[in-house]
Coordinates of C-alpha atoms in Angstrom, one line a residue:
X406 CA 110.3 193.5 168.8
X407 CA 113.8 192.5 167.2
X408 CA 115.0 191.3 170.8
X409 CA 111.9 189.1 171.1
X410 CA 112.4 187.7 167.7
X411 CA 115.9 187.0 168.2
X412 CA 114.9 185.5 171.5
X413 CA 112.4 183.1 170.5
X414 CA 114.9 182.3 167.1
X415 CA 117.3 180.9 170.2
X416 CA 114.9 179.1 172.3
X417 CA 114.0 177.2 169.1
X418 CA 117.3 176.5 167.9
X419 CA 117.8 174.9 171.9
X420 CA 114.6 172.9 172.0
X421 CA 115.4 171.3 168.6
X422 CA 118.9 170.4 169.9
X423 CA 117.4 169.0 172.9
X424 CA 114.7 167.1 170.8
X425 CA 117.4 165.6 168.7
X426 CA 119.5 164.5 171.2
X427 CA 116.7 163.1 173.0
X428 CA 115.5 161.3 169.5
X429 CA 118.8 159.9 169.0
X430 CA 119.0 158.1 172.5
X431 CA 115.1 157.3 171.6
X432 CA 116.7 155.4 168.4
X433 CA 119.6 153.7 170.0
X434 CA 116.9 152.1 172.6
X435 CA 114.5 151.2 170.1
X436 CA 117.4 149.4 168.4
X437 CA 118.4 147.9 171.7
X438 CA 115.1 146.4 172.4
X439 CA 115.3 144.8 168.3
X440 CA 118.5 143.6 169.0
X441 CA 120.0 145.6 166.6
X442 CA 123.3 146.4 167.9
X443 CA 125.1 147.9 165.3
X444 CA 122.4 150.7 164.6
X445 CA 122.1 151.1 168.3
X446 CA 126.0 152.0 168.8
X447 CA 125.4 154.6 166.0
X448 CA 122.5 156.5 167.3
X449 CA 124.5 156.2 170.8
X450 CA 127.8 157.2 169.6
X451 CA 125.9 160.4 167.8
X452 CA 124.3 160.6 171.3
X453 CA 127.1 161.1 173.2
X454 CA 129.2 163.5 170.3
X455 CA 125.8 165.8 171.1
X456 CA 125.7 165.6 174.6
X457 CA 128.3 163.1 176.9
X458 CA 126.1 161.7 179.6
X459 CA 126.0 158.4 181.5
X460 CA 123.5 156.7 179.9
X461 CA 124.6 157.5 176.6
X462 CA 127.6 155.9 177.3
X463 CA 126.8 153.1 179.2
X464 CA 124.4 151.9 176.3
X465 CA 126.8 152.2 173.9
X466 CA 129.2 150.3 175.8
X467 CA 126.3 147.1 176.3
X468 CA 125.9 147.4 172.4
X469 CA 129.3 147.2 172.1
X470 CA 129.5 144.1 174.0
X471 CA 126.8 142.8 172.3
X472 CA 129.1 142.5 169.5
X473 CA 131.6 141.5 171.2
X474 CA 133.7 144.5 170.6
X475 CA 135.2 144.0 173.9
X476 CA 137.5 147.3 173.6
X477 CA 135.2 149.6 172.9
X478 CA 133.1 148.2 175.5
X479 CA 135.8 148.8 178.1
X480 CA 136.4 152.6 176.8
X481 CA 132.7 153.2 176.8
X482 CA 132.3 151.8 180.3
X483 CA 134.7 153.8 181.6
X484 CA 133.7 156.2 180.4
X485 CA 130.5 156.3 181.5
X486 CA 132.2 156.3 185.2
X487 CA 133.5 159.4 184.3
X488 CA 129.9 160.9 184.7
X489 CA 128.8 158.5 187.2
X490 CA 131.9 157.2 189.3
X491 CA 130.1 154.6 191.8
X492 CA 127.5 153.1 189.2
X493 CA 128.1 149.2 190.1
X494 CA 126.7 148.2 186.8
X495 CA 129.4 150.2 184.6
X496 CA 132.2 148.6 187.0
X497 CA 131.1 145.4 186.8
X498 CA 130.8 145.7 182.8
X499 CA 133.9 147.5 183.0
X500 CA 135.5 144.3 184.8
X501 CA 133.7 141.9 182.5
X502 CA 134.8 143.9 179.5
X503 CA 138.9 143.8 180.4
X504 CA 138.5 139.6 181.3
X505 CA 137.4 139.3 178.2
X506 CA 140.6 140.9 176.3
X507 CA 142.8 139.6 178.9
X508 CA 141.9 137.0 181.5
X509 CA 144.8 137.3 183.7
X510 CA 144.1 141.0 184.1
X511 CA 142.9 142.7 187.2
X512 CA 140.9 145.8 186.1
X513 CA 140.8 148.9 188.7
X514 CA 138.6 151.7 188.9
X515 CA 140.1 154.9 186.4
X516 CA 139.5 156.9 189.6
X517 CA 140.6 156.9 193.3
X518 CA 138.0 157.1 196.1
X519 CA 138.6 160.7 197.3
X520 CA 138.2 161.4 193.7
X521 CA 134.7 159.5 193.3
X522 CA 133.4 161.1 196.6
X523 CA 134.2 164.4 195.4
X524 CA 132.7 163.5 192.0
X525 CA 129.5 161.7 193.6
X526 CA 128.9 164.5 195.5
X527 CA 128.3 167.1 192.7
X528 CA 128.8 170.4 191.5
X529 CA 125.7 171.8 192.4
X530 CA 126.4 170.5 196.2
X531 CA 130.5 172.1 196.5
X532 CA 128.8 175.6 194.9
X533 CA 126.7 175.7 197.7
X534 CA 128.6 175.0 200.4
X535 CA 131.5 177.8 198.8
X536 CA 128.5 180.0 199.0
X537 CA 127.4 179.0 202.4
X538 CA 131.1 178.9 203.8
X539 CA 132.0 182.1 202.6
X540 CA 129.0 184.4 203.8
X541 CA 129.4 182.5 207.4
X542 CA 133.5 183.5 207.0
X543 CA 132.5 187.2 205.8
X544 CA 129.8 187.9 208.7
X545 CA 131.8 185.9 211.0
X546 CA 135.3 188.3 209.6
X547 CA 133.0 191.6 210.4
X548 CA 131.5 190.6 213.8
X549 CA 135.4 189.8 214.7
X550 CA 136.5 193.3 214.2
X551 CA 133.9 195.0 214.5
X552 CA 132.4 193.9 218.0
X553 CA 134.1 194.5 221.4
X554 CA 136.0 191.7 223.4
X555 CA 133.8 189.1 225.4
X556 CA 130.8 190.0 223.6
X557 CA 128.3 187.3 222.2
X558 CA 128.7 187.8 219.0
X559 CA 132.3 188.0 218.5
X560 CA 132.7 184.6 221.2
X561 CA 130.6 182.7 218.4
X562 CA 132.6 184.1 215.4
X563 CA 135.7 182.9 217.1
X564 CA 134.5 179.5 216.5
X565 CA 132.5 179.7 213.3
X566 CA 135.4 181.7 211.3
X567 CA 138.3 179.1 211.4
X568 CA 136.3 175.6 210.7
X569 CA 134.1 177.8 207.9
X570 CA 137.0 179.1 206.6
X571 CA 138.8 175.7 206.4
X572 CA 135.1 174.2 204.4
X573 CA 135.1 177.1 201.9
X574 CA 138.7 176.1 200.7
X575 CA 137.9 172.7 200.6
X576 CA 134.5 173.5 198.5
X577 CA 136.7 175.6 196.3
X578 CA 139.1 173.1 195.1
X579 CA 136.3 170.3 195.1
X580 CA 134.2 172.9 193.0
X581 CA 137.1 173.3 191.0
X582 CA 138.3 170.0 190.2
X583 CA 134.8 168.9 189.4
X584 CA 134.6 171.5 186.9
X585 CA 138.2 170.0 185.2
X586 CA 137.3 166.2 185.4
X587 CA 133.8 166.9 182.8
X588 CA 136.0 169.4 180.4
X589 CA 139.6 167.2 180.1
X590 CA 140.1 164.6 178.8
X591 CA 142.5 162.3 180.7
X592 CA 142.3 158.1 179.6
X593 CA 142.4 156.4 176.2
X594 CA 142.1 153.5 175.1
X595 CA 144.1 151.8 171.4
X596 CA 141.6 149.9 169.2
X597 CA 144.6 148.1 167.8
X598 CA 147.8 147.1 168.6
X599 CA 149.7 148.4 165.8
X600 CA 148.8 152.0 166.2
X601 CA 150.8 154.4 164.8
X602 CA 153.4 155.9 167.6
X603 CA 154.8 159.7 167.1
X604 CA 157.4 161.4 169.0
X605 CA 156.1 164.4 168.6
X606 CA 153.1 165.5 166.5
X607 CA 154.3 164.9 162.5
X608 CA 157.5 164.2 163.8
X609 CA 159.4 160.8 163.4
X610 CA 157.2 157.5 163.9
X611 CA 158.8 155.0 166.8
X612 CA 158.9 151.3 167.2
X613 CA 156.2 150.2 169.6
X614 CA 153.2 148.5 170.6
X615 CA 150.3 149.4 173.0
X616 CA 148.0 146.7 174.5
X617 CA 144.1 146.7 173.9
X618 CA 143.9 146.4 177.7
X619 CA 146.0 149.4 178.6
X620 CA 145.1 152.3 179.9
X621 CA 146.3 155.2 178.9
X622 CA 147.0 158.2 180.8
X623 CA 146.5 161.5 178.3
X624 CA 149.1 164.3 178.6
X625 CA 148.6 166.7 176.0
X626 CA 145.3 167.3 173.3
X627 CA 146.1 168.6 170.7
X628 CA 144.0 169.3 167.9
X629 CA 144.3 165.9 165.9
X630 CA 147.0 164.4 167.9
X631 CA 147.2 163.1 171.6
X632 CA 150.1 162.7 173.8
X633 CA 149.9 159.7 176.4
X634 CA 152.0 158.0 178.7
X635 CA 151.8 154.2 179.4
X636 CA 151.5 152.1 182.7
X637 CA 155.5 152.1 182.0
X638 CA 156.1 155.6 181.7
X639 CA 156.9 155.3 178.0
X640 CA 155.5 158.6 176.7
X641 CA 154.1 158.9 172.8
X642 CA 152.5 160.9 169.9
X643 CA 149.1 159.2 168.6
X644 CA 146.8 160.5 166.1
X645 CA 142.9 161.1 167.7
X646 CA 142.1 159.3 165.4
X647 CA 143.6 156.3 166.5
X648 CA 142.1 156.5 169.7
X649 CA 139.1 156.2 172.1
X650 CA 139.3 159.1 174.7
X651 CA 137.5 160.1 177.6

């Protein structure tokens, strides 16, 4: 009886999260359809602090535009590539986004193309096929020494072992790095240009300035502080605070 109550006390608890999430993206598209952008990037941005998706974060980044917070836009954008690599609407608000704070810019994608196939391709897909690949490699490894030369079954295992073999390392690593991209976080963006640079967390403050446009390439996450490099390998301290990860 205790273990049903304690079950049924948990499936609450996760419906209600799901609900509330759900009601705050609800919110945020109610306010999008009244043009009422600021509430709409609050329920969004409390969206995505529940439950990072896609469309949590590309709506936050069109009510960012909307106010012409072209920054924020940018960051939100990209990051909403993060979940879906190939969406041609988030690149092409991306792009529009980074003209806007600088003209002469040319924006390019926070991801290369073996990385977006992998991504595209999905978790769920790679954990099959690492599945698949590896009973094929295991029957394949016992018919191999455990059949007699020239025999049927151990002609076919010769050429299923090596290819199957070569698939389940590949699914392993794509498996694997899928896994990392949704868990770290690896770009920022700086709000504003005269953010406070650290070299080293509490340590002594530098001389510096970062560009609204520039993306920046996270090192270290630490607690409240975030170590980046820049497109010019100059390497920096900054408070989380200061700014917008993904």
């Amino acid at each position: 009886m205790r273990l049903l109550l304690i079950t049924y006390f948990f499936s609450i608890v996760a419906v209600s999260f799901a609900q509330e999430k759900d009601s705050l993206y609800k919110k945020g598209l109610e306010a999008l359809s009244i043009q009422d952008f600021n509430a709409a990037q609050s329920y969004f941005s409390q969206n995505i602090e529940e439950a990072s998706s896609f469309e949590g974060y590309y709506n936050l980044g069109y009510a960012f535009a909307k106010q012409k917070m072209w920054t924020q836009s940018l960051w939100a954008n990209e990051a909403a590539l993060k979940y879906d690599p190939t969406n041609s609407k988030a690149i092409y608000n991306a792009k529009f986004s980074s003209n806007q704070i600088s003209p002469d810019a040319v924006w390019s994608h926070p991801y290369s193309w073996a990385k977006r196939i992998v991504l595209s391709i999905g978790e769920t897909t790679w954990f099959i096929l690492m599945l698949v690949s590896s009973i094929i490699v295991a029957i394949s490894t016992y018919f191999l020494l455990s059949q007699k030369n020239g025999s049927s079954k151990k002609l076919m295992s010769k050429r299923l072992v090596i290819p199957f073999s070569i698939l389940l390392v590949i699914s392993v690593f794509c498996f694997n790095e899928v896994l990392i991209h949704y868990e770290q976080n690896r770009y920022a963006y700086s709000v504003d240009e005269k953010t406070e640079l650290f070299l080293s967390p509490e340590g002594l403050e530098v001389e510096g300035s970062l560009s609204k446009n520039e993306r920046l390439s996270v090192i270290q996450d630490q607690k409240e502080w975030i170590q980046i490099v820049t497109s010019d390998l100059r390497t920096y301290w900054i408070k989380k605070e200061s700014l917008l990860i993904y």
